[in-house]
Tab-separated table of C-alpha atoms in Angstrom:
chain	number	residue	atom	x	y	z
A	1	UNK	CA	-20.325	9.005	-16.145
A	2	UNK	CA	-22.960	6.799	-14.550
A	3	UNK	CA	-22.567	3.426	-12.899
A	4	UNK	CA	-24.159	0.756	-15.075
A	5	UNK	CA	-26.996	-1.674	-14.329
A	6	UNK	CA	-26.672	-2.675	-10.704
A	7	UNK	CA	-25.456	0.770	-9.664
A	8	UNK	CA	-22.145	-0.461	-8.315
A	9	UNK	CA	-19.279	1.812	-9.243
A	10	UNK	CA	-16.636	-0.075	-11.212
A	11	UNK	CA	-13.025	0.654	-10.406
A	12	UNK	CA	-9.654	-0.328	-11.802
A	13	UNK	CA	-6.594	-0.272	-9.544
A	14	UNK	CA	-3.326	0.016	-11.420
A	15	UNK	CA	-0.205	-0.553	-9.292
A	16	UNK	CA	2.881	-2.739	-9.601
A	17	UNK	CA	2.857	-3.600	-5.885
A	18	UNK	CA	0.777	-6.678	-5.070
A	19	UNK	CA	0.219	-5.569	-1.464
A	20	UNK	CA	-1.173	-2.241	-2.572
A	21	UNK	CA	-3.429	-3.898	-5.160
A	22	UNK	CA	-4.797	-6.261	-2.510
A	23	UNK	CA	-5.394	-3.536	0.070
A	24	UNK	CA	-7.022	-1.091	-2.315
A	25	UNK	CA	-9.231	-3.718	-3.933
A	26	UNK	CA	-10.495	-4.845	-0.527
A	27	UNK	CA	-10.982	-1.263	0.622
A	28	UNK	CA	-13.026	-0.296	-2.435
A	29	UNK	CA	-15.111	-3.459	-2.303
A	30	UNK	CA	-15.657	-3.586	1.455
A	31	UNK	CA	-15.983	0.062	2.381
A	32	UNK	CA	-17.388	1.544	-0.811
A	33	UNK	CA	-19.250	-1.417	-2.271
A	34	UNK	CA	-17.491	-1.000	-5.609
A	35	UNK	CA	-16.572	-3.641	-8.114
A	36	UNK	CA	-12.806	-3.518	-8.323
A	37	UNK	CA	-10.353	-5.058	-10.764
A	38	UNK	CA	-6.594	-4.731	-10.744
A	39	UNK	CA	-3.781	-4.336	-13.250
A	40	UNK	CA	-0.081	-4.533	-12.487
A	41	UNK	CA	1.198	-1.865	-14.857
A	42	UNK	CA	0.069	0.804	-17.297
A	43	UNK	CA	0.221	-1.499	-20.300
A	44	UNK	CA	-2.072	-4.059	-18.683
A	45	UNK	CA	-4.526	-1.258	-17.884
A	46	UNK	CA	-4.458	0.037	-21.450
A	47	UNK	CA	-4.879	-3.470	-22.908
A	48	UNK	CA	-7.806	-4.099	-20.569
A	49	UNK	CA	-9.579	-0.953	-21.704
A	50	UNK	CA	-8.726	-1.589	-25.327
A	51	UNK	CA	-10.362	-5.022	-25.057
A	52	UNK	CA	-13.605	-3.305	-24.098
A	53	UNK	CA	-13.589	-3.235	-20.295
A	54	UNK	CA	-15.219	-0.094	-18.956
A	55	UNK	CA	-14.568	1.492	-15.587
A	56	UNK	CA	-16.168	4.408	-13.784
A	57	UNK	CA	-12.923	5.223	-12.029
A	58	UNK	CA	-9.286	4.261	-12.517
A	59	UNK	CA	-6.784	4.633	-9.684
A	60	UNK	CA	-3.435	4.932	-11.415
A	61	UNK	CA	-0.086	4.614	-9.642
A	62	UNK	CA	2.650	6.754	-11.118
A	63	UNK	CA	5.789	4.613	-11.005
A	64	UNK	CA	5.367	1.250	-12.705
A	65	UNK	CA	7.551	-0.817	-15.008
A	66	UNK	CA	6.767	-1.300	-18.736
A	67	UNK	CA	4.378	1.674	-18.880
A	68	UNK	CA	4.069	4.240	-16.082
A	69	UNK	CA	0.953	6.000	-14.874
A	70	UNK	CA	1.370	9.247	-16.753
A	71	UNK	CA	2.020	7.440	-20.044
A	72	UNK	CA	-0.928	5.113	-19.491
A	73	UNK	CA	-3.185	8.092	-18.742
A	74	UNK	CA	-2.162	9.734	-22.015
A	75	UNK	CA	-2.861	6.525	-23.922
A	76	UNK	CA	-6.240	5.994	-22.308
A	77	UNK	CA	-7.358	9.544	-23.089
A	78	UNK	CA	-6.056	9.203	-26.635
A	79	UNK	CA	-8.169	6.046	-26.949
A	80	UNK	CA	-11.203	8.038	-25.877
A	81	UNK	CA	-11.563	6.543	-22.401
A	82	UNK	CA	-13.848	8.799	-20.385
A	83	UNK	CA	-13.400	7.165	-16.953
A	84	UNK	CA	-12.408	9.329	-14.038
A	85	UNK	CA	-8.664	8.848	-13.666
A	86	UNK	CA	-7.078	9.454	-10.285
A	87	UNK	CA	-3.297	9.610	-10.264
A	88	UNK	CA	-1.526	8.288	-7.174
A	89	UNK	CA	1.945	9.634	-6.790
A	90	UNK	CA	4.775	9.055	-4.332
A	91	UNK	CA	5.511	12.763	-4.476
A	92	UNK	CA	3.191	15.677	-3.879
A	93	UNK	CA	3.369	17.100	-7.393
A	94	UNK	CA	0.860	15.879	-9.927
A	95	UNK	CA	0.829	18.487	-12.655
A	96	UNK	CA	2.160	16.050	-15.225
A	97	UNK	CA	-0.528	13.558	-14.305
A	98	UNK	CA	-3.221	16.172	-14.708
A	99	UNK	CA	-1.609	17.425	-17.921
A	100	UNK	CA	-1.753	13.854	-19.232
A	101	UNK	CA	-5.489	13.818	-18.640
A	102	UNK	CA	-6.145	12.626	-15.115
A	103	UNK	CA	-8.977	14.260	-13.162
A	104	UNK	CA	-7.145	14.340	-9.844
A	105	UNK	CA	-3.819	13.437	-8.345
A	106	UNK	CA	-3.128	12.346	-4.773
A	107	UNK	CA	-0.093	11.558	-2.745
A	108	UNK	CA	0.371	7.949	-1.716
A	109	UNK	CA	-1.094	6.084	0.051
A	110	UNK	CA	-4.671	5.947	-1.109
A	111	UNK	CA	-6.925	5.970	1.924
A	112	UNK	CA	-10.588	6.207	2.883
A	113	UNK	CA	-10.629	9.978	3.043
A	114	UNK	CA	-9.138	10.400	-0.435
A	115	UNK	CA	-11.578	7.942	-1.992
A	116	UNK	CA	-14.464	9.755	-0.316
A	117	UNK	CA	-13.158	13.064	-1.596
A	118	UNK	CA	-12.983	11.765	-5.144
A	119	UNK	CA	-16.464	10.275	-5.014
A	120	UNK	CA	-17.846	13.412	-3.443
A	121	UNK	CA	-16.544	15.533	-6.285
A	122	UNK	CA	-18.620	13.701	-8.858
A	123	UNK	CA	-22.402	14.122	-8.745
A	124	UNK	CA	-23.053	10.793	-10.454
A	125	UNK	CA	-21.349	8.852	-7.719
A	126	UNK	CA	-23.216	8.261	-4.509
A	127	UNK	CA	-21.754	6.334	-1.591
B	1	UNK	CA	-6.830	-15.793	30.874
B	2	UNK	CA	-10.332	-14.433	30.322
B	3	UNK	CA	-11.273	-13.161	26.882
B	4	UNK	CA	-11.740	-9.574	28.043
B	5	UNK	CA	-8.345	-9.649	29.734
B	6	UNK	CA	-6.824	-10.886	26.494
B	7	UNK	CA	-8.612	-8.156	24.599
B	8	UNK	CA	-7.292	-5.491	26.979
B	9	UNK	CA	-3.771	-6.869	26.645
B	10	UNK	CA	-4.091	-6.882	22.872
B	11	UNK	CA	-5.396	-3.331	22.776
B	12	UNK	CA	-2.628	-2.114	25.097
B	13	UNK	CA	-0.040	-3.809	22.931
B	14	UNK	CA	-1.488	-2.266	19.769
B	15	UNK	CA	-1.530	1.178	21.390
B	16	UNK	CA	2.109	0.837	22.386
B	17	UNK	CA	3.067	0.062	18.798
B	18	UNK	CA	1.434	3.299	17.712
B	19	UNK	CA	2.984	5.335	20.492
B	20	UNK	CA	6.431	3.980	19.681
B	21	UNK	CA	5.949	4.843	16.030
B	22	UNK	CA	6.135	1.302	14.686
B	23	UNK	CA	2.683	1.535	13.136
B	24	UNK	CA	0.564	4.399	11.877
B	25	UNK	CA	-3.052	5.031	10.843
B	26	UNK	CA	-2.740	2.940	7.696
B	27	UNK	CA	-2.612	-0.169	9.880
B	28	UNK	CA	-5.880	0.787	11.565
B	29	UNK	CA	-7.469	1.128	8.131
B	30	UNK	CA	-6.273	-2.391	7.344
B	31	UNK	CA	-7.869	-3.756	10.501
B	32	UNK	CA	-11.110	-2.029	9.566
B	33	UNK	CA	-11.162	-3.979	6.308
B	34	UNK	CA	-11.247	-7.284	8.161
B	35	UNK	CA	-14.592	-8.887	8.972
B	36	UNK	CA	-16.297	-12.292	9.249
B	37	UNK	CA	-16.220	-12.736	5.464
B	38	UNK	CA	-12.620	-11.725	5.300
B	39	UNK	CA	-11.239	-12.736	8.676
B	40	UNK	CA	-7.656	-13.419	7.587
B	41	UNK	CA	-7.200	-10.191	5.685
B	42	UNK	CA	-4.683	-8.599	8.042
B	43	UNK	CA	-2.667	-11.809	8.343
B	44	UNK	CA	-2.637	-12.201	4.544
B	45	UNK	CA	-1.509	-8.651	3.906
B	46	UNK	CA	1.122	-8.777	6.643
B	47	UNK	CA	2.436	-12.100	5.270
B	48	UNK	CA	2.679	-10.579	1.797
B	49	UNK	CA	4.567	-7.671	3.321
B	50	UNK	CA	7.046	-10.039	5.012
B	51	UNK	CA	7.649	-11.972	1.792
B	52	UNK	CA	8.067	-8.844	-0.298
B	53	UNK	CA	10.322	-7.118	2.210
B	54	UNK	CA	12.623	-10.070	2.638
B	55	UNK	CA	13.008	-10.385	-1.099
B	56	UNK	CA	13.680	-6.654	-1.472
B	57	UNK	CA	16.199	-6.610	1.378
B	58	UNK	CA	18.066	-9.493	-0.277
B	59	UNK	CA	17.999	-7.689	-3.603
B	60	UNK	CA	19.287	-4.532	-1.928
B	61	UNK	CA	22.119	-6.372	-0.203
B	62	UNK	CA	23.113	-7.915	-3.529
B	63	UNK	CA	22.873	-4.641	-5.423
B	64	UNK	CA	24.995	-2.752	-2.890
B	65	UNK	CA	27.566	-5.533	-2.860
B	66	UNK	CA	28.489	-5.057	-6.495
B	67	UNK	CA	31.831	-3.551	-7.554
B	68	UNK	CA	29.981	-1.025	-9.632
B	69	UNK	CA	26.729	-0.095	-7.921
B	70	UNK	CA	23.672	0.562	-10.048
B	71	UNK	CA	22.027	3.281	-7.941
B	72	UNK	CA	18.958	3.364	-10.133
B	73	UNK	CA	18.326	-0.253	-9.307
B	74	UNK	CA	18.967	0.322	-5.612
B	75	UNK	CA	16.573	3.258	-5.673
B	76	UNK	CA	13.909	1.182	-7.428
B	77	UNK	CA	14.085	-1.495	-4.720
B	78	UNK	CA	13.933	1.095	-1.914
B	79	UNK	CA	11.006	2.775	-3.640
B	80	UNK	CA	9.117	-0.516	-3.662
B	81	UNK	CA	9.883	-1.165	-0.019
B	82	UNK	CA	8.772	2.338	0.848
B	83	UNK	CA	5.500	1.798	-0.998
B	84	UNK	CA	4.582	-1.461	0.649
B	85	UNK	CA	5.686	-0.445	4.145
B	86	UNK	CA	3.697	2.767	3.822
B	87	UNK	CA	0.582	0.936	2.692
B	88	UNK	CA	0.523	-1.400	5.702
B	89	UNK	CA	1.451	1.349	8.115
B	90	UNK	CA	4.996	0.244	8.984
B	91	UNK	CA	6.010	3.813	9.701
B	92	UNK	CA	9.597	3.382	10.845
B	93	UNK	CA	10.493	1.209	7.887
B	94	UNK	CA	8.916	3.766	5.578
B	95	UNK	CA	10.853	6.629	7.154
B	96	UNK	CA	14.103	4.711	6.777
B	97	UNK	CA	13.330	4.248	3.112
B	98	UNK	CA	12.759	7.957	2.624
B	99	UNK	CA	16.227	8.682	3.999
B	100	UNK	CA	17.686	5.833	1.986
B	101	UNK	CA	16.382	7.272	-1.272
B	102	UNK	CA	18.026	10.610	-0.556
B	103	UNK	CA	21.399	8.905	-0.237
B	104	UNK	CA	20.762	6.918	-3.425
B	105	UNK	CA	20.249	10.182	-5.230
B	106	UNK	CA	23.548	11.450	-3.852
B	107	UNK	CA	25.147	8.116	-4.793
B	108	UNK	CA	26.664	8.009	-1.315
B	109	UNK	CA	27.772	4.388	-0.900
B	110	UNK	CA	28.636	4.496	2.796
B	111	UNK	CA	25.418	6.220	3.738
B	112	UNK	CA	23.465	3.716	1.640
B	113	UNK	CA	25.121	0.784	3.358
B	114	UNK	CA	24.338	2.325	6.712
B	115	UNK	CA	20.718	2.877	5.675
B	116	UNK	CA	20.475	-0.720	4.540
B	117	UNK	CA	21.524	-1.861	8.009
B	118	UNK	CA	19.023	0.478	9.587
B	119	UNK	CA	16.139	-0.595	7.400
B	120	UNK	CA	16.955	-4.261	8.052
B	121	UNK	CA	16.853	-3.564	11.787
B	122	UNK	CA	13.585	-1.657	11.608
B	123	UNK	CA	12.093	-4.403	9.486
B	124	UNK	CA	13.110	-7.046	12.065
B	125	UNK	CA	11.595	-4.978	14.871
B	126	UNK	CA	8.273	-4.445	13.143
B	127	UNK	CA	8.160	-8.065	12.009
B	128	UNK	CA	8.501	-9.242	15.605
B	129	UNK	CA	5.913	-6.770	16.811
B	130	UNK	CA	3.407	-7.726	14.116
B	131	UNK	CA	3.927	-11.445	14.735
B	132	UNK	CA	3.281	-10.905	18.441
B	133	UNK	CA	0.187	-8.843	17.714
B	134	UNK	CA	-1.201	-11.435	15.331
B	135	UNK	CA	-0.562	-14.169	17.903
B	136	UNK	CA	-2.470	-12.192	20.544
B	137	UNK	CA	-5.354	-11.617	18.137
B	138	UNK	CA	-5.511	-15.264	17.146
B	139	UNK	CA	-5.614	-16.302	20.816
B	140	UNK	CA	-8.621	-14.037	21.315
B	141	UNK	CA	-10.419	-15.464	18.283
B	142	UNK	CA	-9.623	-19.024	19.386
B	143	UNK	CA	-11.160	-18.247	22.780
B	144	UNK	CA	-14.322	-17.072	21.044
B	145	UNK	CA	-13.747	-13.333	21.373
B	146	UNK	CA	-13.524	-10.590	18.767
B	147	UNK	CA	-10.436	-8.559	17.980
B	148	UNK	CA	-10.633	-5.161	19.697
B	149	UNK	CA	-10.263	-2.168	17.398
B	150	UNK	CA	-8.502	1.051	18.188
B	151	UNK	CA	-9.957	4.483	17.685
B	152	UNK	CA	-7.439	6.536	15.807
């Protein structure tokens, strides 16, 4: 799982809340120098990946309309998507997220420390 | 007023909001995302929060006013409000929402109505506080100073 070309890590933020999408996108771009895109539900994320978009890491909210985070994770893995998937859940439990194929699961909200943790756990990512 | 006086006033005001529990560390993280290239970030996010919250509070009022209350819908609205308030650091609003969701699960109408009142109040409080804070910050910027940041 390496970052392509210009060495910027590419991220996808999947959350139905526009405030959260805005905050996380800015955080990843400003503080971690990533390239970040957003999707407002699981289906949009799946369609994006199906159309060929590739991401190093996907931050996936659990509760979303149309297709939730766990379902979207299952679909992405079934499609062969190898991106790191980080589940973001309103509750502490994340076993179902991990069972669906995510690499990690955190409790909301996503913050600096959690992003650093995730990046630190993968040798191909350097901050 | 001198710029450094304004900055001290602003910092003191910000600190008081943290001490009184209106805001938490998430808000500091937001402020840290603001810079010269992105100087309206906090104002933009806070404005989005106001818009979203007002819409959700209206939706909640409507949903709880129905003869037959759809608690799943009520819970979905509260969940959204909890998410956005938590992500900007509006701690008291978030805590109200947590309680609110418990009563939704119990389908306790009276408790839900009481929670709705509480969350509306907390929202009004934090809205006033944030508007004041933003005004103070904008005065500093207009006078040529930079917005002081808190260590948290």
